[in-house]
XYZ file of C-alpha atoms in Angstrom:
440
model
C 0.000 0.000 0.000
C 1.252 3.479 -0.843
C 2.065 5.854 1.987
C 0.378 8.914 0.554
C -3.033 9.616 -1.049
C -5.114 12.692 -1.701
C -8.183 11.147 -0.059
C -8.500 7.970 1.966
C -11.938 6.415 2.468
C -12.387 3.924 5.285
C -15.138 1.506 4.257
C -16.349 0.181 0.925
C -20.071 0.021 1.531
C -22.545 2.187 -0.360
C -21.367 5.425 1.304
C -17.656 4.864 0.756
C -18.065 3.790 -2.858
C -20.445 6.627 -3.729
C -18.038 9.141 -2.216
C -15.243 7.736 -4.384
C -17.457 8.059 -7.458
C -18.205 11.701 -6.706
C -14.671 12.880 -5.909
C -12.650 14.556 -8.687
C -10.897 12.167 -11.082
C -7.590 13.970 -10.654
C -7.403 12.936 -6.985
C -5.622 9.755 -5.938
C -7.996 7.860 -3.689
C -7.551 4.833 -1.439
C -10.558 2.823 -0.277
C -9.859 0.360 2.511
C -12.123 -2.245 4.049
C -11.666 -4.302 7.181
C -12.837 -7.563 5.569
C -13.728 -8.729 2.044
C -15.050 -6.432 -0.663
C -18.608 -7.737 -0.298
C -18.648 -7.909 3.491
C -20.321 -4.604 4.272
C -23.813 -4.195 5.677
C -24.789 -2.318 2.522
C -24.735 -5.675 0.742
C -27.198 -7.045 3.317
C -29.913 -4.400 2.939
C -33.002 -6.216 1.730
C -36.028 -3.947 1.666
C -35.216 -1.004 -0.579
C -34.440 2.691 -0.839
C -36.880 5.544 -0.311
C -37.526 8.249 -2.867
C -39.766 11.300 -3.036
C -42.350 10.202 -5.622
C -43.734 13.687 -6.300
C -44.237 17.034 -4.606
C -47.507 15.886 -3.037
C -45.563 13.199 -1.177
C -43.087 15.611 0.418
C -45.154 16.493 3.496
C -46.212 12.871 4.232
C -42.658 11.563 3.699
C -41.245 14.283 5.940
C -43.833 13.573 8.643
C -43.293 9.799 8.464
C -39.548 10.297 8.980
C -40.044 12.719 11.856
C -42.694 10.598 13.563
C -40.579 7.453 13.359
C -37.676 9.425 14.873
C -39.877 10.657 17.744
C -39.414 14.205 16.399
C -35.814 14.222 17.603
C -34.628 14.423 13.987
C -32.672 17.368 12.599
C -35.328 19.041 10.370
C -32.750 20.427 7.940
C -31.150 17.011 7.492
C -34.527 15.417 6.800
C -35.266 18.074 4.188
C -31.862 17.611 2.535
C -32.323 13.841 2.338
C -35.825 13.972 0.863
C -35.029 16.754 -1.617
C -31.902 14.901 -2.781
C -33.583 11.521 -3.251
C -34.668 11.811 -6.886
C -31.193 12.901 -7.973
C -29.635 9.980 -6.079
C -31.975 7.470 -7.741
C -31.158 8.902 -11.159
C -27.429 8.501 -10.490
C -27.950 4.922 -9.325
C -29.903 4.051 -12.454
C -27.157 5.666 -14.539
C -24.684 3.413 -12.695
C -26.662 0.372 -13.813
C -28.804 -0.303 -10.740
C -31.888 -2.288 -11.739
C -34.989 -1.411 -9.731
C -38.223 -3.365 -10.155
C -40.403 -1.971 -12.944
C -43.797 -2.638 -14.505
C -44.128 -1.617 -18.155
C -41.122 0.637 -17.721
C -42.432 2.416 -14.618
C -40.899 2.016 -11.164
C -42.666 -0.312 -8.740
C -42.977 0.993 -5.182
C -43.487 -0.949 -1.988
C -44.343 0.074 1.571
C -42.746 -0.716 4.903
C -43.445 -0.071 8.574
C -44.343 3.511 9.609
C -44.687 4.655 5.979
C -48.029 6.217 5.067
C -47.533 5.473 1.370
C -45.644 3.231 -1.066
C -42.431 5.141 -1.839
C -39.723 2.474 -1.660
C -37.843 1.241 -4.723
C -36.477 -2.289 -4.586
C -34.688 -5.080 -6.422
C -36.235 -8.385 -5.354
C -35.213 -8.675 -1.676
C -31.578 -7.850 -2.405
C -31.693 -4.092 -2.950
C -28.513 -3.360 -0.996
C -26.548 -5.969 -2.916
C -27.852 -4.658 -6.237
C -26.871 -1.071 -5.430
C -23.540 -1.745 -3.753
C -22.309 -4.324 -6.259
C -23.010 -1.942 -9.145
C -21.192 0.903 -7.362
C -18.246 -1.395 -6.601
C -18.039 -2.494 -10.231
C -18.012 1.146 -11.350
C -15.323 2.188 -8.835
C -13.113 -0.703 -9.928
C -12.925 0.843 -13.409
C -11.482 4.122 -12.087
C -7.718 4.358 -12.497
C -7.459 6.943 -9.695
C -8.929 4.625 -7.027
C -7.023 1.853 -5.226
C -9.069 -0.603 -3.168
C -7.508 -2.594 -0.326
C -9.377 -5.377 1.439
C -8.509 -6.882 4.849
C -6.894 -3.592 5.810
C -7.770 -2.221 9.240
C -7.756 1.377 10.405
C -6.225 1.315 13.873
C -5.764 5.037 14.544
C -5.766 8.562 13.160
C -2.735 10.682 12.384
C -3.738 13.825 14.248
C -2.150 17.015 15.520
C -3.972 20.067 16.870
C -7.389 18.697 15.900
C -6.355 18.200 12.278
C -6.403 14.809 10.563
C -3.392 13.976 8.392
C -4.445 10.435 7.488
C -4.660 7.151 9.329
C -2.612 4.278 10.705
C -3.459 0.935 9.088
C -2.703 -2.680 9.777
C -2.264 -4.699 6.590
C -3.284 -8.308 6.102
C 0.265 -9.489 6.866
C 0.312 -7.651 10.208
C 2.370 -4.696 8.997
C 1.417 -1.414 10.689
C 2.039 1.759 8.680
C 0.945 5.377 8.300
C -1.064 6.491 5.257
C -1.051 10.261 4.819
C -3.976 11.972 3.135
C -5.183 15.497 2.513
C -8.667 14.361 3.557
C -10.023 11.290 5.335
C -13.613 10.063 5.044
C -15.019 7.529 7.474
C -17.702 5.269 6.009
C -16.952 2.211 8.108
C -20.400 1.068 9.137
C -22.134 0.393 12.407
C -21.623 -1.366 15.715
C -23.406 -4.715 15.351
C -20.285 -6.707 16.133
C -20.491 -5.407 19.700
C -23.754 -7.285 20.266
C -24.424 -10.982 20.738
C -27.500 -10.888 18.461
C -27.234 -8.609 15.433
C -28.029 -8.579 11.726
C -24.659 -6.907 11.069
C -21.376 -8.450 9.998
C -19.368 -9.373 13.090
C -16.331 -7.266 12.160
C -18.318 -4.002 12.387
C -17.315 -2.970 15.881
C -17.525 0.820 15.932
C -13.824 1.416 15.256
C -14.422 5.032 14.238
C -16.223 5.660 17.520
C -13.375 4.222 19.572
C -10.842 6.320 17.674
C -13.093 9.373 18.085
C -13.099 8.851 21.843
C -9.305 8.578 21.748
C -8.919 11.820 19.763
C -11.862 13.836 21.143
C -13.843 13.830 17.888
C -17.385 14.826 18.760
C -20.026 12.055 18.913
C -23.805 12.324 18.978
C -26.707 10.132 20.102
C -24.596 7.009 20.376
C -27.079 5.474 22.810
C -29.672 5.368 20.007
C -29.376 1.788 18.803
C -32.167 0.308 16.696
C -33.449 -3.198 17.240
C -35.074 -4.792 14.175
C -38.288 -6.536 15.198
C -38.095 -9.503 12.833
C -35.000 -11.636 12.365
C -35.095 -15.380 11.854
C -34.825 -17.134 15.195
C -31.884 -19.499 15.412
C -29.827 -21.230 18.070
C -26.755 -20.965 15.846
C -24.022 -18.433 16.771
C -23.165 -15.498 14.526
C -25.087 -12.951 12.491
C -28.879 -13.079 12.558
C -30.716 -13.320 9.234
C -32.973 -10.336 8.614
C -36.583 -10.830 7.593
C -37.116 -7.586 5.732
C -39.636 -4.979 6.809
C -41.037 -5.208 3.289
C -42.325 -8.702 4.122
C -44.685 -7.072 6.604
C -45.247 -4.260 4.148
C -46.603 -6.852 1.720
C -49.064 -8.138 4.330
C -47.260 -10.611 6.613
C -48.959 -11.262 9.968
C -47.409 -11.734 13.405
C -48.885 -14.450 15.610
C -48.318 -15.407 19.233
C -48.027 -18.982 20.532
C -51.820 -19.405 20.311
C -51.800 -18.360 16.645
C -53.519 -15.097 17.498
C -52.583 -11.826 15.829
C -51.462 -9.420 18.563
C -50.121 -6.259 16.933
C -50.197 -3.868 13.969
C -47.255 -5.171 11.929
C -46.538 -1.758 10.380
C -45.816 0.092 13.612
C -42.438 1.886 13.789
C -39.619 -0.552 14.504
C -38.945 0.437 18.095
C -42.620 0.250 19.098
C -43.177 -3.045 17.287
C -40.090 -4.464 18.974
C -41.518 -3.525 22.378
C -44.812 -5.231 21.540
C -43.019 -8.407 20.452
C -40.891 -8.508 23.602
C -44.021 -7.996 25.718
C -45.803 -10.886 23.993
C -42.785 -13.168 24.248
C -42.567 -12.463 27.972
C -46.302 -13.028 28.431
C -46.212 -16.299 26.475
C -42.904 -17.453 27.929
C -41.474 -17.983 24.430
C -38.200 -17.115 22.706
C -39.873 -15.943 19.485
C -43.155 -15.137 17.765
C -44.422 -16.408 14.409
C -44.486 -14.531 11.096
C -46.881 -15.720 8.400
C -47.163 -14.777 4.730
C -50.448 -16.593 4.327
C -52.045 -13.628 2.520
C -49.586 -13.910 -0.390
C -49.808 -16.511 -3.127
C -46.893 -18.981 -3.023
C -45.621 -17.932 -6.450
C -45.677 -14.262 -5.390
C -43.644 -15.031 -2.266
C -40.947 -16.783 -4.287
C -40.842 -13.982 -6.871
C -40.911 -11.057 -4.435
C -38.623 -12.517 -1.742
C -36.393 -15.094 -3.463
C -33.423 -14.679 -1.128
C -35.490 -14.795 2.065
C -37.450 -17.788 0.751
C -34.232 -19.627 -0.146
C -32.558 -18.928 3.203
C -35.607 -19.976 5.215
C -35.810 -23.165 3.158
C -32.201 -23.919 4.072
C -33.139 -23.471 7.728
C -36.047 -25.900 7.358
C -38.924 -23.460 6.864
C -41.055 -23.173 3.728
C -42.446 -19.624 3.647
C -45.106 -20.661 1.135
C -46.524 -23.294 3.500
C -45.798 -22.298 7.082
C -45.049 -19.449 9.448
C -41.486 -18.836 10.620
C -40.084 -18.012 14.084
C -38.810 -14.432 14.387
C -37.155 -12.455 17.167
C -35.831 -8.878 17.536
C -32.076 -8.280 17.140
C -29.717 -5.296 16.981
C -29.877 -3.868 13.477
C -28.941 -0.223 13.026
C -27.134 2.654 14.696
C -28.803 6.079 14.611
C -25.981 7.802 16.483
C -22.345 8.135 15.512
C -19.634 10.638 14.692
C -21.323 14.032 14.657
C -21.324 15.673 11.220
C -22.863 18.755 9.654
C -24.922 18.984 6.479
C -21.776 18.337 4.406
C -20.453 15.418 6.423
C -17.764 17.442 8.205
C -16.769 16.211 11.666
C -15.447 18.303 14.534
C -11.895 17.524 13.375
C -10.345 19.406 10.457
C -9.942 17.392 7.240
C -12.033 14.524 8.618
C -15.444 13.638 7.148
C -17.928 10.850 7.835
C -20.956 9.368 6.073
C -23.256 6.378 6.312
C -23.998 4.498 9.524
C -20.727 5.697 11.071
C -21.973 9.286 11.005
C -24.801 11.085 12.772
C -26.314 14.036 10.931
C -29.570 13.814 12.885
C -31.745 12.650 10.005
C -33.015 9.554 11.834
C -33.665 11.017 15.261
C -34.282 8.375 17.905
C -35.474 5.678 15.474
C -34.797 5.224 11.744
C -37.678 5.029 9.301
C -37.443 1.897 7.165
C -35.382 2.164 3.947
C -34.032 5.636 4.730
C -30.576 4.208 5.486
C -29.260 3.613 1.956
C -30.652 6.954 0.799
C -29.173 8.910 3.700
C -25.784 7.217 3.239
C -25.621 8.116 -0.444
C -26.829 11.691 0.044
C -24.155 12.496 2.643
C -21.419 10.610 0.807
C -22.037 12.775 -2.242
C -22.258 15.977 -0.198
C -18.987 15.154 1.576
C -17.229 14.465 -1.730
C -18.469 17.747 -3.179
C -17.398 19.698 -0.088
C -13.930 18.139 -0.080
C -13.505 19.139 -3.741
C -14.698 22.688 -3.046
C -12.348 23.371 -0.143
C -9.449 21.209 -1.305
C -5.984 22.074 -0.057
C -2.833 19.999 0.378
C -1.111 18.935 3.554
C 2.667 19.104 3.915
C 3.673 15.452 3.577
C 7.291 16.183 4.407
C 6.188 17.751 7.683
C 3.960 14.744 8.389
C 6.821 12.307 7.882
C 9.214 14.258 10.043
C 6.606 14.758 12.748
C 4.964 11.340 12.956
C 7.655 8.944 11.784
C 10.359 10.270 14.060
C 8.331 8.709 16.860
C 8.530 5.384 15.094
C 12.289 5.565 14.716
C 12.748 6.857 18.237
C 10.492 5.515 20.956
C 8.321 3.442 18.632
C 5.246 4.897 20.336
C 3.039 5.780 17.378
C 3.465 2.736 15.171
C 3.532 0.104 17.852
C 1.850 -3.201 17.120
C -1.846 -2.409 17.313
C -3.009 -6.003 17.328
C -5.032 -6.667 20.436
C -6.180 -3.060 20.670
C -9.551 -3.925 19.125
C -10.740 -5.464 22.388
C -10.040 -2.255 24.283
C -11.680 -0.283 21.467
C -14.853 -2.371 21.798
C -14.885 -1.921 25.548
C -14.504 1.865 25.261
C -17.413 2.123 22.808
C -19.782 -0.027 24.872
C -18.822 1.856 28.027
C -19.560 5.184 26.318
C -22.900 3.931 24.967
C -23.981 2.777 28.425
C -22.747 6.010 30.001
C -24.663 8.180 27.520
C -27.759 6.025 27.939
C -27.764 6.429 31.718
C -27.135 10.161 31.384
C -30.089 10.560 29.021
C -32.353 8.510 31.282
C -31.411 10.725 34.244
C -32.132 13.870 32.231
C -35.541 12.569 31.160
C -36.678 11.748 34.694
């Protein structure tokens, strides 16, 4: 890996890739990812991506987002996201993304807490469709280098200015990578939880490093639990049963096969209702049934979910499946402004790593991919507008003299991840208790 880039992007999910696509072609860009190129949560997104259908839908879409977020959302961020949505969809289509159509017109579906059908989708693999097409496009750019199994272990920082990052390569080598600008797009925190729909390697590294370098965080106690994941006794990531399944009419039953809740409630409220029923019934799960859909429609609309459930021994076309809530999404994160700028100079963030306030206390279904892409593009544009170079010679003399002298900065970072995880969970619990005390 080279030691110097114009921009380094940490994370190759939808946000990181879209940022790379929107940065100037004359900039040398590095994109690093902690695991494989297709092991980001963006690839796992099933349901879809929201879009403003027309001007009449603006007020309902805005209200749905605010209501789901318990009106703790940043109003300006919500407006930016909704107003940017049609442009984002156009750019995705131009990049080759194939959304479901009928006679050439987009098909829209509905999910929990939406008052209308405004969600575009590709089967039940929308995230994979979007992210794989963005990855394919980025791979054609000669100015972008992509490195997998490369871990960010620290920032290069002096006087609240970011000069790049410290990385650990796949062979264990630890080295500095200097950059004029750094953009964090490294996902959520699901790997910190026993039951999560996230990849296990997503452990909030940017949050831990923010704590270490006093980068401002926001709402990091706002962690979303998805109400319906496939119940399993197996260890590892939980398989998501998309919100769109309920949007298409799926019913939740208790142990007596009685419907007990409105399936399209906001995620946090529905999760509470499910937990309450599980406790009342003394069960570890509830049942989800697609009995209202024709078998052929289930297979066509949800091929991936149908296939996975079949592998687990459940036939969605013939029987209900056991589902249970699990950690799913992170509404908090590294605090950013409307352009993705953090509290540290030359450091930006987008996607689930960042918190711009758009989601408030609880994310509205299928706003995640849209929000990630909107802020990735805005960050890329802002970086290009304000672009200035760092003094690489100064960086080398300042940072690397520590390596040659006391070996403090570039020590072996292996084993630090455990302490990073502990610092993030401790901060989440601390902020949670503080908020609870304030609300009493």
